[in-house]
Amino acid sequence: MALAKSETDETVQWAAITGVIATVSVFAIAQGLSYPLLSFILQRQGVSPAVIGLSAAMTPVGFILSSPLIPGLARRFGAGRTALICAGLSALVLALIGWTQDVYLWFPLRFLVGVVTNPLYVLSEIWVIALAPPSRRGRVMGIYSTIISAGFAAGPICLLAVGTEGWPPFLVGIFAFLFCGACLAVVVKRLPRVDEAGEKVSVLGFMPLAWLLLSAVVAAAGFEQSVLALLPVYGTHFDIPETRMSALLSTMIAGNIAMQVPLGLLAERLTARLVRFGCVSVTVLGCALLPALIETPLIWPCVFIWGAVSYGIYTMSIIELGERFTGSALVAGNAAFSLMWGVGGILVPPLTGGVMDLIGAAGLPVTLGAICAALAVVTVSRRRVM
């Protein structure tokens, strides 16, 4: 009987994991669709690239400012209710964006997109971490990271089917958010309580507890956003056609999507901390090899591996977060991860671009390599102290 009960509990657990991952995958598709859609619309309206960039930055600003509020919202209203409300509000705000079609109104509305979608993303990630069996957490989080990346990549593909004009693309995004809420509603009663009222840990209070993990998140976010934005610029220095650079970026994203599960399985055999250090080290090696390989056929496997290990830094950090923290500390920690992802995405690309202005195209691998090398050194130093 005990064995039968254990098998039933595990079945329920995997059903809940599947439901949450389905929820967040639909969320990723909606987010991946909205970024290029709004940029295309603003471009047709004759808005300058600088203003388009500022408009896009409103969403990560919303992520950053809403992150400290998530633990309190989860305690006050319950994590499940908070996530369901945010799914509905996300659909509503996207509908308002489609209705207004005004560049100036889109600034506060895109800020609200960040505010209302962030709790949905953070709480879903917390549930996956909490539900994953410790012995299989690496593969579960690898699957989660793979599906998130694939969802974001699928968003722009949806635009090929519905176009970028009129209501159809907005309706796809609105329906995706509503479907996301429906998926969550199906499994919400099976989800663990991660919003205990007793122990209270704030985002700021969490930061000293895991500052190295948070530094890794900043590095991973900054690397991803800088490469996506500036690798095409880097290619122009070598007179590489835009189509080839776009293909290289696609190859990099493919590496990200394809390799998170193998990295997760490796973390189960070794440790998430050791695999994260390996990912950081290989990322630094990729930065060093980029100038030598950019004009050779070897650049294709290089960027594939680069994409895998650079995002693997974040995947391993998430796994270690789940190993070290539970309850309110896990909620605060994941909210802090979201905040640091926003910080890295906002600070590192301008820094990298500034260095490229000063020293030329080499500024891209030099800056990103230096950031990751510093993270590797601190990781080794901290390990020796411990």
PDB file of C-alpha atoms in Angstrom, residues 243-351:
ATOM      1  CA  THR A 243      22.008  36.861 -43.394  1.00  0.00           C
ATOM      2  CA  ARG A 244      25.063  34.941 -42.164  1.00  0.00           C
ATOM      3  CA  MET A 245      25.048  36.779 -38.833  1.00  0.00           C
ATOM      4  CA  SER A 246      21.336  36.070 -38.415  1.00  0.00           C
ATOM      5  CA  ALA A 247      22.033  32.399 -39.107  1.00  0.00           C
ATOM      6  CA  LEU A 248      24.807  32.437 -36.496  1.00  0.00           C
ATOM      7  CA  LEU A 249      22.411  33.885 -33.921  1.00  0.00           C
ATOM      8  CA  SER A 250      19.872  31.198 -34.804  1.00  0.00           C
ATOM      9  CA  THR A 251      22.569  28.553 -34.342  1.00  0.00           C
ATOM     10  CA  MET A 252      23.416  30.015 -30.961  1.00  0.00           C
ATOM     11  CA  ILE A 253      19.757  29.908 -29.886  1.00  0.00           C
ATOM     12  CA  ALA A 254      19.574  26.322 -31.156  1.00  0.00           C
ATOM     13  CA  GLY A 255      22.473  25.408 -28.877  1.00  0.00           C
ATOM     14  CA  ASN A 256      20.655  27.025 -25.984  1.00  0.00           C
ATOM     15  CA  ILE A 257      17.503  25.009 -26.699  1.00  0.00           C
ATOM     16  CA  ALA A 258      19.183  21.676 -27.455  1.00  0.00           C
ATOM     17  CA  MET A 259      21.693  21.419 -24.629  1.00  0.00           C
ATOM     18  CA  GLN A 260      19.924  22.387 -21.390  1.00  0.00           C
ATOM     19  CA  VAL A 261      18.656  18.848 -20.702  1.00  0.00           C
ATOM     20  CA  PRO A 262      22.131  17.261 -21.206  1.00  0.00           C
ATOM     21  CA  LEU A 263      23.599  19.930 -18.914  1.00  0.00           C
ATOM     22  CA  GLY A 264      20.877  19.199 -16.349  1.00  0.00           C
ATOM     23  CA  LEU A 265      21.649  15.481 -16.465  1.00  0.00           C
ATOM     24  CA  LEU A 266      25.335  16.316 -15.996  1.00  0.00           C
ATOM     25  CA  ALA A 267      24.421  18.385 -12.924  1.00  0.00           C
ATOM     26  CA  GLU A 268      22.697  15.329 -11.454  1.00  0.00           C
ATOM     27  CA  ARG A 269      25.883  13.268 -11.846  1.00  0.00           C
ATOM     28  CA  LEU A 270      28.245  16.010 -10.669  1.00  0.00           C
ATOM     29  CA  THR A 271      26.821  19.131  -8.966  1.00  0.00           C
ATOM     30  CA  ALA A 272      25.057  22.217 -10.300  1.00  0.00           C
ATOM     31  CA  ARG A 273      27.847  24.388  -8.882  1.00  0.00           C
ATOM     32  CA  LEU A 274      30.580  22.440 -10.679  1.00  0.00           C
ATOM     33  CA  VAL A 275      28.676  22.392 -13.986  1.00  0.00           C
ATOM     34  CA  ARG A 276      28.001  26.137 -13.658  1.00  0.00           C
ATOM     35  CA  PHE A 277      31.729  26.756 -13.239  1.00  0.00           C
ATOM     36  CA  GLY A 278      32.341  24.653 -16.346  1.00  0.00           C
ATOM     37  CA  CYS A 279      29.744  26.661 -18.283  1.00  0.00           C
ATOM     38  CA  VAL A 280      31.364  29.935 -17.215  1.00  0.00           C
ATOM     39  CA  SER A 281      34.828  28.682 -18.203  1.00  0.00           C
ATOM     40  CA  VAL A 282      33.705  27.476 -21.645  1.00  0.00           C
ATOM     41  CA  THR A 283      31.888  30.789 -22.187  1.00  0.00           C
ATOM     42  CA  VAL A 284      35.169  32.627 -21.522  1.00  0.00           C
ATOM     43  CA  LEU A 285      36.920  30.275 -23.963  1.00  0.00           C
ATOM     44  CA  GLY A 286      34.283  31.083 -26.589  1.00  0.00           C
ATOM     45  CA  CYS A 287      34.944  34.795 -26.133  1.00  0.00           C
ATOM     46  CA  ALA A 288      38.671  34.203 -26.621  1.00  0.00           C
ATOM     47  CA  LEU A 289      38.135  32.104 -29.761  1.00  0.00           C
ATOM     48  CA  LEU A 290      35.517  34.346 -31.395  1.00  0.00           C
ATOM     49  CA  PRO A 291      37.951  36.701 -33.239  1.00  0.00           C
ATOM     50  CA  ALA A 292      39.970  33.780 -34.600  1.00  0.00           C
ATOM     51  CA  LEU A 293      36.983  31.678 -35.707  1.00  0.00           C
ATOM     52  CA  ILE A 294      34.447  34.280 -36.884  1.00  0.00           C
ATOM     53  CA  GLU A 295      35.507  33.934 -40.552  1.00  0.00           C
ATOM     54  CA  THR A 296      36.000  30.164 -40.511  1.00  0.00           C
ATOM     55  CA  PRO A 297      33.568  27.207 -40.668  1.00  0.00           C
ATOM     56  CA  LEU A 298      34.472  26.398 -37.055  1.00  0.00           C
ATOM     57  CA  ILE A 299      32.402  29.397 -35.931  1.00  0.00           C
ATOM     58  CA  TRP A 300      29.222  27.318 -36.339  1.00  0.00           C
ATOM     59  CA  PRO A 301      29.976  24.679 -33.670  1.00  0.00           C
ATOM     60  CA  CYS A 302      31.581  27.409 -31.575  1.00  0.00           C
ATOM     61  CA  VAL A 303      28.438  29.564 -31.340  1.00  0.00           C
ATOM     62  CA  PHE A 304      26.269  26.447 -30.848  1.00  0.00           C
ATOM     63  CA  ILE A 305      28.280  25.490 -27.762  1.00  0.00           C
ATOM     64  CA  TRP A 306      28.536  29.149 -26.726  1.00  0.00           C
ATOM     65  CA  GLY A 307      24.754  29.447 -26.689  1.00  0.00           C
ATOM     66  CA  ALA A 308      24.418  26.210 -24.710  1.00  0.00           C
ATOM     67  CA  VAL A 309      26.877  27.035 -21.944  1.00  0.00           C
ATOM     68  CA  SER A 310      26.079  30.754 -21.621  1.00  0.00           C
ATOM     69  CA  TYR A 311      22.423  30.011 -20.854  1.00  0.00           C
ATOM     70  CA  GLY A 312      23.526  26.956 -18.885  1.00  0.00           C
ATOM     71  CA  ILE A 313      24.941  29.407 -16.328  1.00  0.00           C
ATOM     72  CA  TYR A 314      21.373  30.455 -15.537  1.00  0.00           C
ATOM     73  CA  THR A 315      19.980  26.907 -15.618  1.00  0.00           C
ATOM     74  CA  MET A 316      22.612  25.700 -13.136  1.00  0.00           C
ATOM     75  CA  SER A 317      21.957  28.699 -10.901  1.00  0.00           C
ATOM     76  CA  ILE A 318      18.246  27.852 -10.814  1.00  0.00           C
ATOM     77  CA  ILE A 319      19.021  24.226  -9.933  1.00  0.00           C
ATOM     78  CA  GLU A 320      21.314  25.300  -7.095  1.00  0.00           C
ATOM     79  CA  LEU A 321      18.688  27.751  -5.858  1.00  0.00           C
ATOM     80  CA  GLY A 322      16.232  24.852  -5.529  1.00  0.00           C
ATOM     81  CA  GLU A 323      18.830  22.755  -3.735  1.00  0.00           C
ATOM     82  CA  ARG A 324      19.605  25.401  -1.137  1.00  0.00           C
ATOM     83  CA  PHE A 325      16.305  27.163  -0.420  1.00  0.00           C
ATOM     84  CA  THR A 326      12.635  26.369   0.202  1.00  0.00           C
ATOM     85  CA  GLY A 327       9.434  28.209   1.114  1.00  0.00           C
ATOM     86  CA  SER A 328       9.521  31.991   1.415  1.00  0.00           C
ATOM     87  CA  ALA A 329      13.282  32.068   0.844  1.00  0.00           C
ATOM     88  CA  LEU A 330      12.748  30.301  -2.499  1.00  0.00           C
ATOM     89  CA  VAL A 331      10.065  32.837  -3.481  1.00  0.00           C
ATOM     90  CA  ALA A 332      12.324  35.755  -2.530  1.00  0.00           C
ATOM     91  CA  GLY A 333      15.288  34.114  -4.260  1.00  0.00           C
ATOM     92  CA  ASN A 334      13.487  33.587  -7.531  1.00  0.00           C
ATOM     93  CA  ALA A 335      12.145  37.138  -7.441  1.00  0.00           C
ATOM     94  CA  ALA A 336      15.736  38.300  -6.859  1.00  0.00           C
ATOM     95  CA  PHE A 337      16.787  36.231  -9.893  1.00  0.00           C
ATOM     96  CA  SER A 338      14.202  38.052 -11.988  1.00  0.00           C
ATOM     97  CA  LEU A 339      15.412  41.409 -10.701  1.00  0.00           C
ATOM     98  CA  MET A 340      19.050  40.560 -11.436  1.00  0.00           C
ATOM     99  CA  TRP A 341      18.136  39.286 -14.917  1.00  0.00           C
ATOM    100  CA  GLY A 342      16.620  42.695 -15.606  1.00  0.00           C
ATOM    101  CA  VAL A 343      19.669  44.476 -14.181  1.00  0.00           C
ATOM    102  CA  GLY A 344      22.045  42.422 -16.320  1.00  0.00           C
ATOM    103  CA  GLY A 345      19.939  42.991 -19.438  1.00  0.00           C
ATOM    104  CA  ILE A 346      19.869  46.744 -18.899  1.00  0.00           C
ATOM    105  CA  LEU A 347      23.469  47.381 -17.746  1.00  0.00           C
ATOM    106  CA  VAL A 348      25.715  44.985 -19.690  1.00  0.00           C
ATOM    107  CA  PRO A 349      24.651  45.701 -23.309  1.00  0.00           C
ATOM    108  CA  PRO A 350      25.283  49.488 -23.018  1.00  0.00           C
ATOM    109  CA  LEU A 351      28.592  48.759 -21.256  1.00  0.00           C
TER     110      LEU A 351
END
